[in-house]
Amino acid sequence: MTTQRSNIVAIIGGGFSGAALAWHLLKKPTVPLSVLIFEPRALLGSGVAYSAEDPNHRINVPASRMSIDTKHPLDFLEWLAATSASREDKGAHRPDGQIYPARKVFGHYVATKLAPLLEAHLLTHIPSLVTDVQKLPTGKWILTTSGGETFEADTLVIATSHPAPQLPKQLVSFEVPLSAKTYPILIDDPWKSDALTSIKPEDRVLIIGTGLSMADTVASLIANKHNAPILAISRRGQRSKGHSPTPVTATGDFLSPPAVSAKELLQRIRQIIADNPDTPWQAFLDRVREQAPQIWEHLGQTERRRLIRHLRPFWDTHRFRISPPTENIVNMAIQKGILRIKAARVLTVEKEGKTFQVTLRTRCGQIENQIVDAIISTTGPAHINILSSQPFLKSLVKEGYIEMDSSALGLHVSADGNAQVGSRKDISLFVAGPLARGRFGELMGLPEVTLYAEKLACTIRAQAAITAPDNTIIAS
């Protein structure tokens, strides 16, 4: 075997998407590779989703369906059995034998998978933000960090995930307090460390958003002995649905033939569920999820936008299901009269002394006034701000290397995962994780992100083999 310089792959973002890609690139390389992963957090693999310190923030699917390797789908479950990570967490273990560990436990699992690669110096963790990216005439990428360091790479991968949440327009004029002594309290991102510690059990709370983030927020508040009224609102007032009480297997066929419109797809899903009343609806939605990339591929841009505009809220509440432990907490809060969920939207917010005076319009058109001590926004990431969310992305936009996908879900990506502008793509620039979902449709769930990471790793290795100085291939 001829010795050659390693092809350097730089991955910006060390959450699950970036970590999974690094692991698949290096676990069995067929060309000499050296991977740099830029992630400010101390632990690789956690990201926003799996770095939450609150033990009440749990993965929302069973551990048996979580793995960094699709060829070993029980890898995380086996890791749990071999460690004491969730052994003492009684709330994680369900009567049916399924386990729903805290989110941070899954983050630790991913970190342990990467540890041997770090020790072998195949993978290098640079704990810094990337502030600028430039491409040299030689084809090399130059990355500059917030600390002023520069790094060179042959291949660049954008693996940053969702942009930070954006406050509703009625709240943007208010300063977000950082002091627990400041009232009223406005929290723009409940996922920030210690974001909720300033809220006292007796504070009246308005939560804007009724999805999974709302549920996690309520679980945290209840764990802190919250006993004052909590009102959660969204335009439709929809809660995240729960898992089937009995195990289900994905079933149904939504591709023979594929739907060519959002309306046709919705009608087909409804009809199949209606024709099979004895089968839990979760089984059919799980099959839609499996077939989502092919379903998405057969929809034109107009129908994709129509689906996003009209059906996405319903898909999200059925697709992103709440974990049973968290669902129990939310249900108990509702039964005790602490939590109310309402279909409404904010009209105005005014600060009066130490409270917010909030005017709401309910879905049926009624006007309601609420006085609250704290407002928490759980509306989710501001995808519209993707291109301006980080300095290095602004650099890539300016140089003409990236643009938004026409669906506005993420970045414009080719079928091979390359960043694309118009019809032009750069074969040394890739997009990993949810930012590629405008092309592939369903890239929010961990199994889909893992599968995409595996495919992307194969593509990058193949590209590295072609561009290597002597095209040396390592026998696998």
CSV table of C-alpha atoms in Angstrom, one decimal, residues 56-59 212 215-216 219 239 322-331:
chain,number,residue,atom,x,y,z
A,56,ASN,CA,-37.2,15.4,32.5
A,57,HIS,CA,-36.2,16.1,28.9
A,58,ARG,CA,-36.4,12.7,27.4
A,59,ILE,CA,-35.9,11.1,24.0
A,212,LEU,CA,-42.8,18.9,22.1
A,215,ALA,CA,-44.2,19.6,26.8
A,216,ASP,CA,-40.6,19.6,27.9
A,219,ALA,CA,-42.2,18.9,32.6
A,239,ARG,CA,-50.6,18.8,21.2
A,322,ILE,CA,-44.3,12.8,23.0
A,323,SER,CA,-42.6,10.3,25.2
A,324,PRO,CA,-44.9,8.4,27.6
A,325,PRO,CA,-43.2,9.8,30.8
A,326,THR,CA,-43.5,13.4,29.5
A,327,GLU,CA,-47.1,12.8,28.3
A,328,ASN,CA,-48.0,11.6,31.8
A,329,ILE,CA,-46.7,14.8,33.4
A,330,VAL,CA,-48.5,17.0,30.9
A,331,ASN,CA,-51.8,15.1,31.4
